[in-house]
């Protein structure tokens, strides 16, 4: 393991299942800045909420880029449709068997249509961009930890800070959230 972490599951009747991952500021020796991270995920019957908090625990400012990296299950990636991406048709982006990785700056809320499996409404705060990725059929063959046909059943839609790196002064926090709500069609 690269770092020591504190993590815990908790459950409450009204909040669902909550998982917290807490990475101390000095836990990753390769990172040259004192940055503490807390990732909290709350899974409910019809929603998932993720929050990433980054704190500059050091004595000098630093800039960073990055984001959350969730994979969303779809019955068929070739039938999934992503609506709301800047520069894509209003009817939505359709993926195929080819590998796909594209950056979408300054894009708002999205909807991932999953055919008969309903849809996901995705909304981020704090993050200013989105990345969409799927390795496609050929790319999946190059990934040792991916079964050959799994590429057909997911799309990675991640909220990120890339077009404008985030600068944290000493003692400052960044808070970014991702809310996914399951919608029935």
mmCIF file of the C-alpha atoms, coordinates in Angstrom:
data_MODEL
# 
_entry.id   MODEL 
# 
loop_
_atom_site.group_PDB 
_atom_site.id 
_atom_site.type_symbol 
_atom_site.label_atom_id 
_atom_site.label_alt_id 
_atom_site.label_comp_id 
_atom_site.label_asym_id 
_atom_site.label_entity_id 
_atom_site.label_seq_id 
_atom_site.pdbx_PDB_ins_code 
_atom_site.Cartn_x 
_atom_site.Cartn_y 
_atom_site.Cartn_z 
_atom_site.occupancy 
_atom_site.B_iso_or_equiv 
_atom_site.pdbx_formal_charge 
_atom_site.auth_seq_id 
_atom_site.auth_comp_id 
_atom_site.auth_asym_id 
_atom_site.auth_atom_id 
_atom_site.pdbx_PDB_model_num 
ATOM 1   C CA . UNK A 1 1   ? 0.000   0.000  0.000   1.00 0.00 ? 1   UNK A CA 1 
ATOM 2   C CA . UNK A 1 2   ? 1.327   3.445  -0.915  1.00 0.00 ? 2   UNK A CA 1 
ATOM 3   C CA . UNK A 1 3   ? -0.152  5.208  2.085   1.00 0.00 ? 3   UNK A CA 1 
ATOM 4   C CA . UNK A 1 4   ? -1.696  4.572  5.446   1.00 0.00 ? 4   UNK A CA 1 
ATOM 5   C CA . UNK A 1 5   ? -5.344  5.481  5.550   1.00 0.00 ? 5   UNK A CA 1 
ATOM 6   C CA . UNK A 1 6   ? -8.227  5.688  7.922   1.00 0.00 ? 6   UNK A CA 1 
ATOM 7   C CA . UNK A 1 7   ? -11.456 4.401  6.487   1.00 0.00 ? 7   UNK A CA 1 
ATOM 8   C CA . UNK A 1 8   ? -14.785 3.301  7.848   1.00 0.00 ? 8   UNK A CA 1 
ATOM 9   C CA . UNK A 1 9   ? -18.283 2.252  6.854   1.00 0.00 ? 9   UNK A CA 1 
ATOM 10  C CA . UNK A 1 10  ? -21.258 3.618  8.725   1.00 0.00 ? 10  UNK A CA 1 
ATOM 11  C CA . UNK A 1 11  ? -24.959 3.165  8.129   1.00 0.00 ? 11  UNK A CA 1 
ATOM 12  C CA . UNK A 1 12  ? -27.947 5.134  9.255   1.00 0.00 ? 12  UNK A CA 1 
ATOM 13  C CA . UNK A 1 13  ? -31.623 4.595  8.571   1.00 0.00 ? 13  UNK A CA 1 
ATOM 14  C CA . UNK A 1 14  ? -32.089 7.927  6.785   1.00 0.00 ? 14  UNK A CA 1 
ATOM 15  C CA . UNK A 1 15  ? -28.699 8.429  5.111   1.00 0.00 ? 15  UNK A CA 1 
ATOM 16  C CA . UNK A 1 16  ? -27.952 4.999  3.662   1.00 0.00 ? 16  UNK A CA 1 
ATOM 17  C CA . UNK A 1 17  ? -24.458 3.497  3.677   1.00 0.00 ? 17  UNK A CA 1 
ATOM 18  C CA . UNK A 1 18  ? -21.591 5.954  4.099   1.00 0.00 ? 18  UNK A CA 1 
ATOM 19  C CA . UNK A 1 19  ? -17.923 5.193  3.397   1.00 0.00 ? 19  UNK A CA 1 
ATOM 20  C CA . UNK A 1 20  ? -15.160 7.584  4.420   1.00 0.00 ? 20  UNK A CA 1 
ATOM 21  C CA . UNK A 1 21  ? -11.543 7.405  3.242   1.00 0.00 ? 21  UNK A CA 1 
ATOM 22  C CA . UNK A 1 22  ? -9.165  9.752  5.069   1.00 0.00 ? 22  UNK A CA 1 
ATOM 23  C CA . UNK A 1 23  ? -5.604  10.174 3.739   1.00 0.00 ? 23  UNK A CA 1 
ATOM 24  C CA . UNK A 1 24  ? -3.258  12.153 6.024   1.00 0.00 ? 24  UNK A CA 1 
ATOM 25  C CA . UNK A 1 25  ? -1.175  15.046 4.685   1.00 0.00 ? 25  UNK A CA 1 
ATOM 26  C CA . UNK A 1 26  ? 2.123   13.148 5.008   1.00 0.00 ? 26  UNK A CA 1 
ATOM 27  C CA . UNK A 1 27  ? 0.800   9.784  3.795   1.00 0.00 ? 27  UNK A CA 1 
ATOM 28  C CA . UNK A 1 28  ? 2.124   9.890  0.205   1.00 0.00 ? 28  UNK A CA 1 
ATOM 29  C CA . UNK A 1 29  ? 5.884   10.536 0.287   1.00 0.00 ? 29  UNK A CA 1 
ATOM 30  C CA . UNK A 1 30  ? 6.081   10.979 -3.506  1.00 0.00 ? 30  UNK A CA 1 
ATOM 31  C CA . UNK A 1 31  ? 3.695   13.972 -3.415  1.00 0.00 ? 31  UNK A CA 1 
ATOM 32  C CA . UNK A 1 32  ? 5.768   17.109 -2.738  1.00 0.00 ? 32  UNK A CA 1 
ATOM 33  C CA . UNK A 1 33  ? 2.990   19.025 -0.929  1.00 0.00 ? 33  UNK A CA 1 
ATOM 34  C CA . UNK A 1 34  ? 1.231   18.532 2.403   1.00 0.00 ? 34  UNK A CA 1 
ATOM 35  C CA . UNK A 1 35  ? -2.276  17.745 1.177   1.00 0.00 ? 35  UNK A CA 1 
ATOM 36  C CA . UNK A 1 36  ? -4.844  15.924 3.295   1.00 0.00 ? 36  UNK A CA 1 
ATOM 37  C CA . UNK A 1 37  ? -7.681  14.191 1.420   1.00 0.00 ? 37  UNK A CA 1 
ATOM 38  C CA . UNK A 1 38  ? -11.058 12.981 2.600   1.00 0.00 ? 38  UNK A CA 1 
ATOM 39  C CA . UNK A 1 39  ? -13.356 11.098 0.236   1.00 0.00 ? 39  UNK A CA 1 
ATOM 40  C CA . UNK A 1 40  ? -16.853 10.417 1.480   1.00 0.00 ? 40  UNK A CA 1 
ATOM 41  C CA . UNK A 1 41  ? -19.400 8.348  -0.417  1.00 0.00 ? 41  UNK A CA 1 
ATOM 42  C CA . UNK A 1 42  ? -23.032 7.923  0.545   1.00 0.00 ? 42  UNK A CA 1 
ATOM 43  C CA . UNK A 1 43  ? -25.072 5.239  -1.211  1.00 0.00 ? 43  UNK A CA 1 
ATOM 44  C CA . UNK A 1 44  ? -28.848 5.424  -0.942  1.00 0.00 ? 44  UNK A CA 1 
ATOM 45  C CA . UNK A 1 45  ? -31.642 3.481  -2.642  1.00 0.00 ? 45  UNK A CA 1 
ATOM 46  C CA . UNK A 1 46  ? -31.842 5.851  -5.625  1.00 0.00 ? 46  UNK A CA 1 
ATOM 47  C CA . UNK A 1 47  ? -28.742 8.039  -5.356  1.00 0.00 ? 47  UNK A CA 1 
ATOM 48  C CA . UNK A 1 48  ? -24.996 8.152  -4.843  1.00 0.00 ? 48  UNK A CA 1 
ATOM 49  C CA . UNK A 1 49  ? -23.257 11.200 -3.399  1.00 0.00 ? 49  UNK A CA 1 
ATOM 50  C CA . UNK A 1 50  ? -19.458 11.565 -3.437  1.00 0.00 ? 50  UNK A CA 1 
ATOM 51  C CA . UNK A 1 51  ? -17.501 14.378 -1.828  1.00 0.00 ? 51  UNK A CA 1 
ATOM 52  C CA . UNK A 1 52  ? -13.760 14.982 -2.143  1.00 0.00 ? 52  UNK A CA 1 
ATOM 53  C CA . UNK A 1 53  ? -12.150 17.445 0.254   1.00 0.00 ? 53  UNK A CA 1 
ATOM 54  C CA . UNK A 1 54  ? -8.514  18.447 -0.238  1.00 0.00 ? 54  UNK A CA 1 
ATOM 55  C CA . UNK A 1 55  ? -6.810  20.569 2.424   1.00 0.00 ? 55  UNK A CA 1 
ATOM 56  C CA . UNK A 1 56  ? -3.476  22.330 1.997   1.00 0.00 ? 56  UNK A CA 1 
ATOM 57  C CA . UNK A 1 57  ? -1.821  21.430 5.299   1.00 0.00 ? 57  UNK A CA 1 
ATOM 58  C CA . UNK A 1 58  ? 1.534   22.889 4.265   1.00 0.00 ? 58  UNK A CA 1 
ATOM 59  C CA . UNK A 1 59  ? 3.185   26.295 4.371   1.00 0.00 ? 59  UNK A CA 1 
ATOM 60  C CA . UNK A 1 60  ? 3.152   27.100 0.639   1.00 0.00 ? 60  UNK A CA 1 
ATOM 61  C CA . UNK A 1 61  ? 0.524   27.229 -2.089  1.00 0.00 ? 61  UNK A CA 1 
ATOM 62  C CA . UNK A 1 62  ? 0.222   24.478 -4.672  1.00 0.00 ? 62  UNK A CA 1 
ATOM 63  C CA . UNK A 1 63  ? -1.777  23.891 -7.853  1.00 0.00 ? 63  UNK A CA 1 
ATOM 64  C CA . UNK A 1 64  ? -3.354  20.572 -8.804  1.00 0.00 ? 64  UNK A CA 1 
ATOM 65  C CA . UNK A 1 65  ? -5.522  18.975 -11.449 1.00 0.00 ? 65  UNK A CA 1 
ATOM 66  C CA . UNK A 1 66  ? -7.548  15.792 -11.079 1.00 0.00 ? 66  UNK A CA 1 
ATOM 67  C CA . UNK A 1 67  ? -10.965 14.516 -10.168 1.00 0.00 ? 67  UNK A CA 1 
ATOM 68  C CA . UNK A 1 68  ? -13.162 11.594 -9.279  1.00 0.00 ? 68  UNK A CA 1 
ATOM 69  C CA . UNK A 1 69  ? -13.071 8.462  -11.447 1.00 0.00 ? 69  UNK A CA 1 
ATOM 70  C CA . UNK A 1 70  ? -16.435 6.635  -11.248 1.00 0.00 ? 70  UNK A CA 1 
ATOM 71  C CA . UNK A 1 71  ? -17.393 3.845  -13.639 1.00 0.00 ? 71  UNK A CA 1 
ATOM 72  C CA . UNK A 1 72  ? -21.113 3.614  -14.451 1.00 0.00 ? 72  UNK A CA 1 
ATOM 73  C CA . UNK A 1 73  ? -22.678 0.283  -15.403 1.00 0.00 ? 73  UNK A CA 1 
ATOM 74  C CA . UNK A 1 74  ? -24.672 0.188  -18.633 1.00 0.00 ? 74  UNK A CA 1 
ATOM 75  C CA . UNK A 1 75  ? -26.361 -2.818 -20.283 1.00 0.00 ? 75  UNK A CA 1 
ATOM 76  C CA . UNK A 1 76  ? -24.596 -1.877 -23.542 1.00 0.00 ? 76  UNK A CA 1 
ATOM 77  C CA . UNK A 1 77  ? -22.095 0.959  -23.979 1.00 0.00 ? 77  UNK A CA 1 
ATOM 78  C CA . UNK A 1 78  ? -23.067 1.058  -27.649 1.00 0.00 ? 78  UNK A CA 1 
ATOM 79  C CA . UNK A 1 79  ? -26.638 1.954  -26.689 1.00 0.00 ? 79  UNK A CA 1 
ATOM 80  C CA . UNK A 1 80  ? -25.819 4.352  -23.855 1.00 0.00 ? 80  UNK A CA 1 
ATOM 81  C CA . UNK A 1 81  ? -26.425 8.035  -24.542 1.00 0.00 ? 81  UNK A CA 1 
ATOM 82  C CA . UNK A 1 82  ? -24.824 10.937 -22.657 1.00 0.00 ? 82  UNK A CA 1 
ATOM 83  C CA . UNK A 1 83  ? -26.757 14.197 -22.824 1.00 0.00 ? 83  UNK A CA 1 
ATOM 84  C CA . UNK A 1 84  ? -25.534 17.630 -21.773 1.00 0.00 ? 84  UNK A CA 1 
ATOM 85  C CA . UNK A 1 85  ? -21.911 17.481 -22.954 1.00 0.00 ? 85  UNK A CA 1 
ATOM 86  C CA . UNK A 1 86  ? -20.704 20.763 -24.474 1.00 0.00 ? 86  UNK A CA 1 
ATOM 87  C CA . UNK A 1 87  ? -20.121 20.444 -28.212 1.00 0.00 ? 87  UNK A CA 1 
ATOM 88  C CA . UNK A 1 88  ? -22.117 17.242 -28.630 1.00 0.00 ? 88  UNK A CA 1 
ATOM 89  C CA . UNK A 1 89  ? -25.550 16.918 -30.288 1.00 0.00 ? 89  UNK A CA 1 
ATOM 90  C CA . UNK A 1 90  ? -28.579 17.736 -28.129 1.00 0.00 ? 90  UNK A CA 1 
ATOM 91  C CA . UNK A 1 91  ? -29.734 14.152 -28.676 1.00 0.00 ? 91  UNK A CA 1 
ATOM 92  C CA . UNK A 1 92  ? -26.615 13.010 -26.811 1.00 0.00 ? 92  UNK A CA 1 
ATOM 93  C CA . UNK A 1 93  ? -23.265 11.350 -27.367 1.00 0.00 ? 93  UNK A CA 1 
ATOM 94  C CA . UNK A 1 94  ? -23.333 7.709  -28.468 1.00 0.00 ? 94  UNK A CA 1 
ATOM 95  C CA . UNK A 1 95  ? -20.273 5.530  -27.938 1.00 0.00 ? 95  UNK A CA 1 
ATOM 96  C CA . UNK A 1 96  ? -19.302 2.593  -30.131 1.00 0.00 ? 96  UNK A CA 1 
ATOM 97  C CA . UNK A 1 97  ? -16.851 -0.291 -30.140 1.00 0.00 ? 97  UNK A CA 1 
ATOM 98  C CA . UNK A 1 98  ? -13.933 2.116  -30.678 1.00 0.00 ? 98  UNK A CA 1 
ATOM 99  C CA . UNK A 1 99  ? -11.992 3.387  -27.682 1.00 0.00 ? 99  UNK A CA 1 
ATOM 100 C CA . UNK A 1 100 ? -13.115 6.806  -26.486 1.00 0.00 ? 100 UNK A CA 1 
ATOM 101 C CA . UNK A 1 101 ? -11.485 9.425  -24.267 1.00 0.00 ? 101 UNK A CA 1 
ATOM 102 C CA . UNK A 1 102 ? -12.603 13.010 -24.484 1.00 0.00 ? 102 UNK A CA 1 
ATOM 103 C CA . UNK A 1 103 ? -12.358 16.103 -22.291 1.00 0.00 ? 103 UNK A CA 1 
ATOM 104 C CA . UNK A 1 104 ? -15.330 18.481 -21.987 1.00 0.00 ? 104 UNK A CA 1 
ATOM 105 C CA . UNK A 1 105 ? -14.467 21.870 -20.425 1.00 0.00 ? 105 UNK A CA 1 
ATOM 106 C CA . UNK A 1 106 ? -16.994 23.994 -18.584 1.00 0.00 ? 106 UNK A CA 1 
ATOM 107 C CA . UNK A 1 107 ? -19.890 21.550 -18.884 1.00 0.00 ? 107 UNK A CA 1 
ATOM 108 C CA . UNK A 1 108 ? -22.854 21.420 -16.508 1.00 0.00 ? 108 UNK A CA 1 
ATOM 109 C CA . UNK A 1 109 ? -25.125 18.580 -15.398 1.00 0.00 ? 109 UNK A CA 1 
ATOM 110 C CA . UNK A 1 110 ? -25.341 15.415 -17.514 1.00 0.00 ? 110 UNK A CA 1 
ATOM 111 C CA . UNK A 1 111 ? -27.751 12.550 -18.084 1.00 0.00 ? 111 UNK A CA 1 
ATOM 112 C CA . UNK A 1 112 ? -26.545 9.033  -18.854 1.00 0.00 ? 112 UNK A CA 1 
ATOM 113 C CA . UNK A 1 113 ? -29.318 7.155  -20.635 1.00 0.00 ? 113 UNK A CA 1 
ATOM 114 C CA . UNK A 1 114 ? -28.953 3.409  -20.080 1.00 0.00 ? 114 UNK A CA 1 
ATOM 115 C CA . UNK A 1 115 ? -31.796 2.098  -22.252 1.00 0.00 ? 115 UNK A CA 1 
ATOM 116 C CA . UNK A 1 116 ? -34.217 -0.133 -20.376 1.00 0.00 ? 116 UNK A CA 1 
ATOM 117 C CA . UNK A 1 117 ? -32.060 0.220  -17.253 1.00 0.00 ? 117 UNK A CA 1 
ATOM 118 C CA . UNK A 1 118 ? -33.239 3.828  -16.845 1.00 0.00 ? 118 UNK A CA 1 
ATOM 119 C CA . UNK A 1 119 ? -30.965 6.825  -16.605 1.00 0.00 ? 119 UNK A CA 1 
ATOM 120 C CA . UNK A 1 120 ? -28.552 8.548  -14.269 1.00 0.00 ? 120 UNK A CA 1 
ATOM 121 C CA . UNK A 1 121 ? -28.613 12.266 -13.654 1.00 0.00 ? 121 UNK A CA 1 
ATOM 122 C CA . UNK A 1 122 ? -25.065 13.453 -12.869 1.00 0.00 ? 122 UNK A CA 1 
ATOM 123 C CA . UNK A 1 123 ? -24.332 16.795 -11.259 1.00 0.00 ? 123 UNK A CA 1 
ATOM 124 C CA . UNK A 1 124 ? -20.992 18.078 -9.975  1.00 0.00 ? 124 UNK A CA 1 
ATOM 125 C CA . UNK A 1 125 ? -19.966 21.064 -7.872  1.00 0.00 ? 125 UNK A CA 1 
ATOM 126 C CA . UNK A 1 126 ? -16.428 22.363 -7.411  1.00 0.00 ? 126 UNK A CA 1 
ATOM 127 C CA . UNK A 1 127 ? -15.209 20.493 -10.492 1.00 0.00 ? 127 UNK A CA 1 
ATOM 128 C CA . UNK A 1 128 ? -15.393 22.541 -13.680 1.00 0.00 ? 128 UNK A CA 1 
ATOM 129 C CA . UNK A 1 129 ? -14.977 19.907 -16.410 1.00 0.00 ? 129 UNK A CA 1 
ATOM 130 C CA . UNK A 1 130 ? -15.891 16.329 -17.394 1.00 0.00 ? 130 UNK A CA 1 
ATOM 131 C CA . UNK A 1 131 ? -13.914 13.434 -18.882 1.00 0.00 ? 131 UNK A CA 1 
ATOM 132 C CA . UNK A 1 132 ? -15.641 10.545 -20.674 1.00 0.00 ? 132 UNK A CA 1 
ATOM 133 C CA . UNK A 1 133 ? -13.747 7.285  -21.227 1.00 0.00 ? 133 UNK A CA 1 
ATOM 134 C CA . UNK A 1 134 ? -14.217 3.721  -22.391 1.00 0.00 ? 134 UNK A CA 1 
ATOM 135 C CA . UNK A 1 135 ? -11.319 1.589  -23.731 1.00 0.00 ? 135 UNK A CA 1 
ATOM 136 C CA . UNK A 1 136 ? -13.388 0.037  -26.516 1.00 0.00 ? 136 UNK A CA 1 
ATOM 137 C CA . UNK A 1 137 ? -12.936 -3.504 -27.735 1.00 0.00 ? 137 UNK A CA 1 
ATOM 138 C CA . UNK A 1 138 ? -9.276  -3.203 -28.817 1.00 0.00 ? 138 UNK A CA 1 
ATOM 139 C CA . UNK A 1 139 ? -8.228  -1.130 -25.796 1.00 0.00 ? 139 UNK A CA 1 
ATOM 140 C CA . UNK A 1 140 ? -9.789  -3.595 -23.353 1.00 0.00 ? 140 UNK A CA 1 
ATOM 141 C CA . UNK A 1 141 ? -7.537  -6.337 -24.724 1.00 0.00 ? 141 UNK A CA 1 
ATOM 142 C CA . UNK A 1 142 ? -4.524  -4.300 -23.595 1.00 0.00 ? 142 UNK A CA 1 
ATOM 143 C CA . UNK A 1 143 ? -5.758  -4.067 -19.982 1.00 0.00 ? 143 UNK A CA 1 
ATOM 144 C CA . UNK A 1 144 ? -4.600  -7.128 -18.040 1.00 0.00 ? 144 UNK A CA 1 
ATOM 145 C CA . UNK A 1 145 ? -7.165  -6.681 -15.252 1.00 0.00 ? 145 UNK A CA 1 
ATOM 146 C CA . UNK A 1 146 ? -10.203 -6.302 -17.525 1.00 0.00 ? 146 UNK A CA 1 
ATOM 147 C CA . UNK A 1 147 ? -12.111 -9.340 -18.790 1.00 0.00 ? 147 UNK A CA 1 
ATOM 148 C CA . UNK A 1 148 ? -12.402 -9.186 -22.604 1.00 0.00 ? 148 UNK A CA 1 
ATOM 149 C CA . UNK A 1 149 ? -16.102 -8.253 -22.822 1.00 0.00 ? 149 UNK A CA 1 
ATOM 150 C CA . UNK A 1 150 ? -16.401 -5.923 -19.805 1.00 0.00 ? 150 UNK A CA 1 
ATOM 151 C CA . UNK A 1 151 ? -15.746 -2.800 -21.907 1.00 0.00 ? 151 UNK A CA 1 
ATOM 152 C CA . UNK A 1 152 ? -19.304 -3.219 -23.223 1.00 0.00 ? 152 UNK A CA 1 
ATOM 153 C CA . UNK A 1 153 ? -20.871 -2.650 -19.796 1.00 0.00 ? 153 UNK A CA 1 
ATOM 154 C CA . UNK A 1 154 ? -19.452 0.589  -18.427 1.00 0.00 ? 154 UNK A CA 1 
ATOM 155 C CA . UNK A 1 155 ? -18.626 4.166  -19.206 1.00 0.00 ? 155 UNK A CA 1 
ATOM 156 C CA . UNK A 1 156 ? -16.382 6.327  -17.052 1.00 0.00 ? 156 UNK A CA 1 
ATOM 157 C CA . UNK A 1 157 ? -17.872 9.809  -16.687 1.00 0.00 ? 157 UNK A CA 1 
ATOM 158 C CA . UNK A 1 158 ? -15.722 11.763 -14.282 1.00 0.00 ? 158 UNK A CA 1 
ATOM 159 C CA . UNK A 1 159 ? -15.955 15.297 -12.909 1.00 0.00 ? 159 UNK A CA 1 
ATOM 160 C CA . UNK A 1 160 ? -12.502 16.889 -13.069 1.00 0.00 ? 160 UNK A CA 1 
ATOM 161 C CA . UNK A 1 161 ? -10.541 20.104 -12.613 1.00 0.00 ? 161 UNK A CA 1 
ATOM 162 C CA . UNK A 1 162 ? -8.301  20.277 -15.667 1.00 0.00 ? 162 UNK A CA 1 
ATOM 163 C CA . UNK A 1 163 ? -8.918  23.406 -17.774 1.00 0.00 ? 163 UNK A CA 1 
ATOM 164 C CA . UNK A 1 164 ? -8.308  25.620 -14.735 1.00 0.00 ? 164 UNK A CA 1 
ATOM 165 C CA . UNK A 1 165 ? -5.927  24.038 -12.200 1.00 0.00 ? 165 UNK A CA 1 
ATOM 166 C CA . UNK A 1 166 ? -7.032  24.545 -8.619  1.00 0.00 ? 166 UNK A CA 1 
ATOM 167 C CA . UNK A 1 167 ? -4.662  26.583 -6.452  1.00 0.00 ? 167 UNK A CA 1 
ATOM 168 C CA . UNK A 1 168 ? -4.802  26.013 -2.708  1.00 0.00 ? 168 UNK A CA 1 
ATOM 169 C CA . UNK A 1 169 ? -3.133  28.490 -0.355  1.00 0.00 ? 169 UNK A CA 1 
ATOM 170 C CA . UNK A 1 170 ? -1.925  27.200 3.037   1.00 0.00 ? 170 UNK A CA 1 
ATOM 171 C CA . UNK A 1 171 ? -4.935  26.192 5.134   1.00 0.00 ? 171 UNK A CA 1 
ATOM 172 C CA . UNK A 1 172 ? -7.391  26.378 2.208   1.00 0.00 ? 172 UNK A CA 1 
ATOM 173 C CA . UNK A 1 173 ? -9.803  23.605 1.255   1.00 0.00 ? 173 UNK A CA 1 
ATOM 174 C CA . UNK A 1 174 ? -11.206 22.398 -2.030  1.00 0.00 ? 174 UNK A CA 1 
ATOM 175 C CA . UNK A 1 175 ? -14.552 20.633 -1.905  1.00 0.00 ? 175 UNK A CA 1 
ATOM 176 C CA . UNK A 1 176 ? -15.886 18.871 -4.974  1.00 0.00 ? 176 UNK A CA 1 
ATOM 177 C CA . UNK A 1 177 ? -19.033 16.789 -5.136  1.00 0.00 ? 177 UNK A CA 1 
ATOM 178 C CA . UNK A 1 178 ? -20.685 14.385 -7.525  1.00 0.00 ? 178 UNK A CA 1 
ATOM 179 C CA . UNK A 1 179 ? -24.345 13.485 -7.171  1.00 0.00 ? 179 UNK A CA 1 
ATOM 180 C CA . UNK A 1 180 ? -25.842 10.657 -9.207  1.00 0.00 ? 180 UNK A CA 1 
ATOM 181 C CA . UNK A 1 181 ? -29.576 10.108 -9.078  1.00 0.00 ? 181 UNK A CA 1 
ATOM 182 C CA . UNK A 1 182 ? -31.178 7.035  -10.652 1.00 0.00 ? 182 UNK A CA 1 
ATOM 183 C CA . UNK A 1 183 ? -34.117 7.902  -12.877 1.00 0.00 ? 183 UNK A CA 1 
ATOM 184 C CA . UNK A 1 184 ? -36.712 5.417  -14.145 1.00 0.00 ? 184 UNK A CA 1 
ATOM 185 C CA . UNK A 1 185 ? -37.708 5.766  -17.779 1.00 0.00 ? 185 UNK A CA 1 
# 
